Amino acid sequence: DQQVKQNSPSLSVQEGRISILNCDYTNSMFDYFLWYKKYPAEGPTFLISISSIKDKNEDGRFTVFLNKSAKHLSLHIVPSQPGDSAVYFCAAVGSGHSGGSNYKLTFGKGTLLTVNP
Amino acid sequence: IAGITQAPTSQILAAGRRMTLRCTQDMRHNAMYWYRQDLGLGLRLIHYSNTAGTTGKGEVPDGYSVSRANTDDFPLTLASAVPSQTSVYFCASSVQVFTEAFFGQGTRLTVV
């Protein structure tokens, strides 16, 4: 039961263009969403997050959009730079199936972004 | 430099052996986690701890145990390693449970 889905395993864009990474979720109890970036041989690093009370959060070149009705979020990177090439993980937090305060951070499988010079 | 330290960075382990992966953080974070990363499967939560003295099971806890005797340390033990436990293991911590987490550099474990 994959609750957080990143359906594109890879994405390739040209430097300077927009990168759009997509993420879908199935659990309506998720109320906080995060994006992590991971370089090879390193641990993931937190990039940006959004609460379910918002539909957009922006931090420099990175913007996350949340569509609660569609259970969909996306990460936009504008303009894309070669240093952005990495695996991007979408993650969601909310009550587990047992409900209550049993929050579990659930990750998608990741999307490998390659930004070509 | 403040952060999370994992040890060892890599290990080759014979099947059936016991192994403890170490994790230490110096940020005084309440919550700590262990994830494993496998090709095509992303990051999967093994165990977590909301605060010192408490632990909880994640998505793939079987074959693993953890303890949280103090705030800083969160060791992960494989009682009897099997080849399917070959993976990259990441320890992470956050101020509160499941807020923005800081990850360690990972431990690459190969069980043969």
Short mmCIF file of C-alpha atoms in Angstrom, two decimals:
data_model
loop_
_atom_site.label_atom_id
_atom_site.label_comp_id
_atom_site.label_asym_id
_atom_site.label_seq_id
_atom_site.Cartn_x
_atom_site.Cartn_y
_atom_site.Cartn_z
CA ASP A 1 0.00 0.00 0.00
CA GLN A 2 2.06 2.89 -1.30
CA GLN A 3 0.64 6.02 0.26
CA VAL A 4 3.05 8.49 -1.32
CA LYS A 5 3.70 8.07 -5.01
CA GLN A 6 6.27 9.65 -7.26
CA ASN A 7 5.35 8.17 -10.59
CA SER A 8 8.27 9.59 -12.55
CA PRO A 9 11.49 7.81 -11.63
CA SER A 10 13.52 10.34 -13.59
CA LEU A 11 13.32 13.78 -15.17
CA SER A 12 15.75 15.58 -17.44
CA VAL A 13 15.65 19.35 -18.07
CA GLN A 14 17.88 22.00 -19.58
CA GLU A 15 19.69 24.49 -17.41
CA GLY A 16 17.62 27.64 -16.95
CA ARG A 17 14.31 25.93 -17.59
CA ILE A 18 11.69 24.93 -15.05
CA SER A 19 11.79 21.55 -13.32
CA ILE A 20 8.46 20.19 -12.08
CA LEU A 21 8.50 17.19 -9.79
CA ASN A 22 5.20 15.59 -8.95
CA CYS A 23 3.90 13.65 -5.99
CA ASP A 24 0.54 12.05 -5.26
CA TYR A 25 -0.75 10.73 -1.98
CA THR A 26 -3.64 8.54 -0.99
CA ASN A 27 -4.00 9.05 2.76
CA SER A 28 -6.38 11.93 3.49
CA MET A 29 -4.97 12.13 7.03
CA PHE A 30 -1.68 13.53 5.73
CA ASP A 31 -1.50 17.19 6.67
CA TYR A 32 2.14 18.15 6.27
CA PHE A 33 4.32 17.57 3.25
CA LEU A 34 8.07 17.83 2.76
CA TRP A 35 10.56 17.62 -0.07
CA TYR A 36 14.04 16.26 0.45
CA LYS A 37 17.00 16.32 -1.89
CA LYS A 38 19.63 13.61 -1.97
CA TYR A 39 23.03 13.55 -3.62
CA PRO A 40 24.83 10.21 -4.13
CA ALA A 41 26.64 8.91 -1.05
CA GLU A 42 25.02 11.56 1.15
CA GLY A 43 22.02 11.63 3.43
CA PRO A 44 18.82 13.38 2.32
CA THR A 45 18.61 17.07 3.13
CA PHE A 46 15.41 18.94 3.84
CA LEU A 47 14.42 21.33 1.06
CA ILE A 48 10.98 22.79 1.60
CA SER A 49 7.68 21.92 3.25
CA ILE A 50 4.02 22.87 3.14
CA SER A 51 1.16 22.55 5.56
CA SER A 52 -2.27 21.45 4.39
CA ILE A 53 -3.69 24.83 5.36
CA LYS A 54 -1.70 26.37 2.51
CA ASP A 55 -1.66 25.75 -1.20
CA LYS A 56 1.72 27.28 -1.96
CA ASN A 57 5.05 27.81 -0.25
CA GLU A 58 8.02 29.51 -1.84
CA ASP A 59 11.68 29.62 -0.91
CA GLY A 60 13.97 31.20 -3.46
CA ARG A 61 14.01 29.10 -6.63
CA PHE A 62 11.87 26.41 -5.02
CA THR A 63 8.08 26.49 -4.82
CA VAL A 64 5.81 23.73 -3.59
CA PHE A 65 2.17 23.64 -4.62
CA LEU A 66 -0.47 21.59 -2.83
CA ASN A 67 -3.82 20.56 -4.30
CA LYS A 68 -5.66 18.86 -1.45
CA SER A 69 -8.72 17.93 -3.46
CA ALA A 70 -6.54 16.07 -5.95
CA LYS A 71 -4.17 14.79 -3.26
CA HIS A 72 -1.32 16.11 -5.34
CA LEU A 73 1.70 18.25 -4.73
CA SER A 74 4.47 19.47 -6.94
CA LEU A 75 7.88 21.02 -6.55
CA HIS A 76 8.89 23.69 -9.05
CA ILE A 77 12.50 24.70 -9.48
CA VAL A 78 13.05 27.87 -11.48
CA PRO A 79 15.54 28.35 -12.98
CA SER A 80 17.05 24.89 -12.85
CA GLN A 81 20.79 24.64 -12.33
CA PRO A 82 23.18 21.71 -12.88
CA GLY A 83 23.78 21.61 -9.11
CA ASP A 84 20.12 20.74 -8.67
CA SER A 85 20.77 17.32 -10.20
CA ALA A 86 19.87 14.88 -7.43
CA VAL A 87 17.16 12.51 -6.27
CA TYR A 88 14.15 14.33 -4.87
CA PHE A 89 11.94 12.63 -2.31
CA CYS A 90 8.43 13.68 -1.46
CA ALA A 91 7.32 12.89 2.09
CA ALA A 92 4.08 13.21 4.00
CA VAL A 93 3.12 13.22 7.65
CA GLY A 94 -0.15 12.43 9.26
CA SER A 95 -1.96 10.01 11.50
CA GLY A 96 -1.25 6.38 10.87
CA HIS A 97 -3.99 3.86 10.17
CA SER A 98 -4.44 3.43 13.90
CA GLY A 99 -5.23 7.10 14.23
CA GLY A 100 -4.46 9.15 17.29
CA SER A 101 -1.07 10.79 17.58
CA ASN A 102 0.80 8.03 15.79
CA TYR A 103 2.40 10.18 13.13
CA LYS A 104 4.61 8.47 10.59
CA LEU A 105 6.71 10.21 7.97
CA THR A 106 6.16 8.37 4.71
CA PHE A 107 8.44 8.83 1.70
CA GLY A 108 7.87 8.34 -1.98
CA LYS A 109 10.35 6.35 -4.07
CA GLY A 110 12.09 9.44 -5.38
CA THR A 111 12.64 11.13 -8.73
CA LEU A 112 16.11 11.51 -10.22
CA LEU A 113 16.43 15.02 -11.64
CA THR A 114 19.16 15.68 -14.17
CA VAL A 115 19.78 19.28 -15.20
CA ASN A 116 21.82 19.45 -18.38
CA PRO A 117 24.16 22.42 -18.97
CA ILE B 1 30.03 20.67 13.64
CA ALA B 2 26.59 19.83 15.00
CA GLY B 3 24.71 17.04 13.31
CA ILE B 4 24.24 13.32 13.14
CA THR B 5 27.05 10.80 13.14
CA GLN B 6 26.59 7.26 11.91
CA ALA B 7 29.08 4.44 12.31
CA PRO B 8 30.32 2.48 10.54
CA THR B 9 30.12 4.10 7.11
CA SER B 10 30.12 0.70 5.48
CA GLN B 11 30.24 -2.91 6.56
CA ILE B 12 30.27 -6.35 5.01
CA LEU B 13 28.61 -8.84 7.32
CA ALA B 14 28.23 -12.60 7.23
CA ALA B 15 24.67 -13.85 7.35
CA GLY B 16 23.61 -14.90 10.82
CA ARG B 17 25.90 -12.43 12.56
CA ARG B 18 24.71 -9.77 14.96
CA MET B 19 25.39 -6.14 14.07
CA THR B 20 24.68 -2.78 15.69
CA LEU B 21 24.63 0.38 13.65
CA ARG B 22 25.41 3.40 15.74
CA CYS B 23 23.80 6.83 15.55
CA THR B 24 24.55 9.88 17.64
CA GLN B 25 23.15 13.39 17.39
CA ASP B 26 24.28 16.50 19.20
CA MET B 27 21.36 18.77 18.37
CA ARG B 28 19.30 17.73 21.42
CA HIS B 29 16.49 16.65 19.10
CA ASN B 30 13.66 14.77 20.74
CA ALA B 31 12.85 12.44 17.87
CA MET B 32 15.09 9.99 16.05
CA TYR B 33 14.53 7.55 13.22
CA TRP B 34 16.08 4.75 11.23
CA TYR B 35 15.35 4.40 7.52
CA ARG B 36 16.61 2.01 4.91
CA GLN B 37 17.01 2.99 1.28
CA ASP B 38 16.71 0.37 -1.42
CA LEU B 39 16.78 0.86 -5.18
CA GLY B 40 13.27 1.40 -6.48
CA LEU B 41 11.76 1.45 -3.01
CA GLY B 42 12.80 4.84 -1.70
CA LEU B 43 13.18 5.44 2.02
CA ARG B 44 11.32 3.13 4.37
CA LEU B 45 10.98 3.70 8.09
CA ILE B 46 12.30 0.89 10.27
CA HIS B 47 11.89 2.24 13.80
CA TYR B 48 11.50 5.62 15.40
CA SER B 49 11.63 7.23 18.81
CA ASN B 50 9.53 10.21 19.86
CA THR B 51 11.69 10.91 22.87
CA ALA B 52 14.27 9.23 25.06
CA GLY B 53 12.86 6.07 26.60
CA THR B 54 10.24 5.42 23.92
CA THR B 55 10.40 3.62 20.58
CA GLY B 56 7.94 2.71 17.87
CA LYS B 57 7.75 0.45 14.85
CA GLY B 58 7.86 1.82 11.36
CA GLU B 59 7.00 0.29 8.02
CA VAL B 60 9.63 -2.49 7.97
CA PRO B 61 10.60 -3.33 11.59
CA ASP B 62 11.04 -7.09 11.32
CA GLY B 63 14.58 -8.28 12.02
CA TYR B 64 15.58 -5.01 13.65
CA SER B 65 15.52 -3.63 17.18
CA VAL B 66 16.31 -0.23 18.64
CA SER B 67 16.79 1.37 22.00
CA ARG B 68 16.75 4.98 23.18
CA ALA B 69 18.48 5.11 26.53
CA ASN B 70 19.27 8.82 26.19
CA THR B 71 18.53 11.77 23.92
CA ASP B 72 21.65 11.54 21.81
CA ASP B 73 21.98 7.87 20.86
CA PHE B 74 19.72 5.61 18.84
CA PRO B 75 21.44 2.32 17.91
CA LEU B 76 19.89 -0.11 15.45
CA THR B 77 20.57 -3.82 15.99
CA LEU B 78 20.26 -6.67 13.54
CA ALA B 79 20.08 -9.75 15.75
CA SER B 80 20.81 -12.25 12.98
CA ALA B 81 21.55 -10.61 9.66
CA VAL B 82 20.06 -11.92 6.41
CA PRO B 83 20.96 -10.98 2.82
CA SER B 84 17.67 -9.07 2.38
CA GLN B 85 18.96 -6.61 4.96
CA THR B 86 21.60 -5.48 2.50
CA SER B 87 20.80 -1.79 2.15
CA VAL B 88 21.87 1.74 2.93
CA TYR B 89 20.72 2.73 6.39
CA PHE B 90 20.04 6.33 7.36
CA CYS B 91 19.60 7.67 10.84
CA ALA B 92 17.73 10.95 11.24
CA SER B 93 16.55 13.27 13.97
CA SER B 94 14.11 16.13 14.37
CA VAL B 95 13.08 18.57 17.05
CA GLN B 96 9.63 17.04 17.31
CA VAL B 97 8.37 13.81 15.90
CA PHE B 98 8.11 13.85 12.12
CA THR B 99 8.91 17.49 11.56
CA GLU B 100 11.81 18.44 9.31
CA ALA B 101 14.42 15.78 9.90
CA PHE B 102 18.19 15.95 9.62
CA PHE B 103 19.81 12.85 8.16
CA GLY B 104 23.17 11.25 8.75
CA GLN B 105 25.52 10.25 5.95
CA GLY B 106 24.31 6.66 5.91
CA THR B 107 25.74 3.21 6.56
CA ARG B 108 26.10 0.89 3.59
CA LEU B 109 25.57 -2.66 4.85
CA THR B 110 26.14 -5.75 2.76
CA VAL B 111 25.07 -9.11 4.17
CA VAL B 112 26.66 -12.06 2.42
#
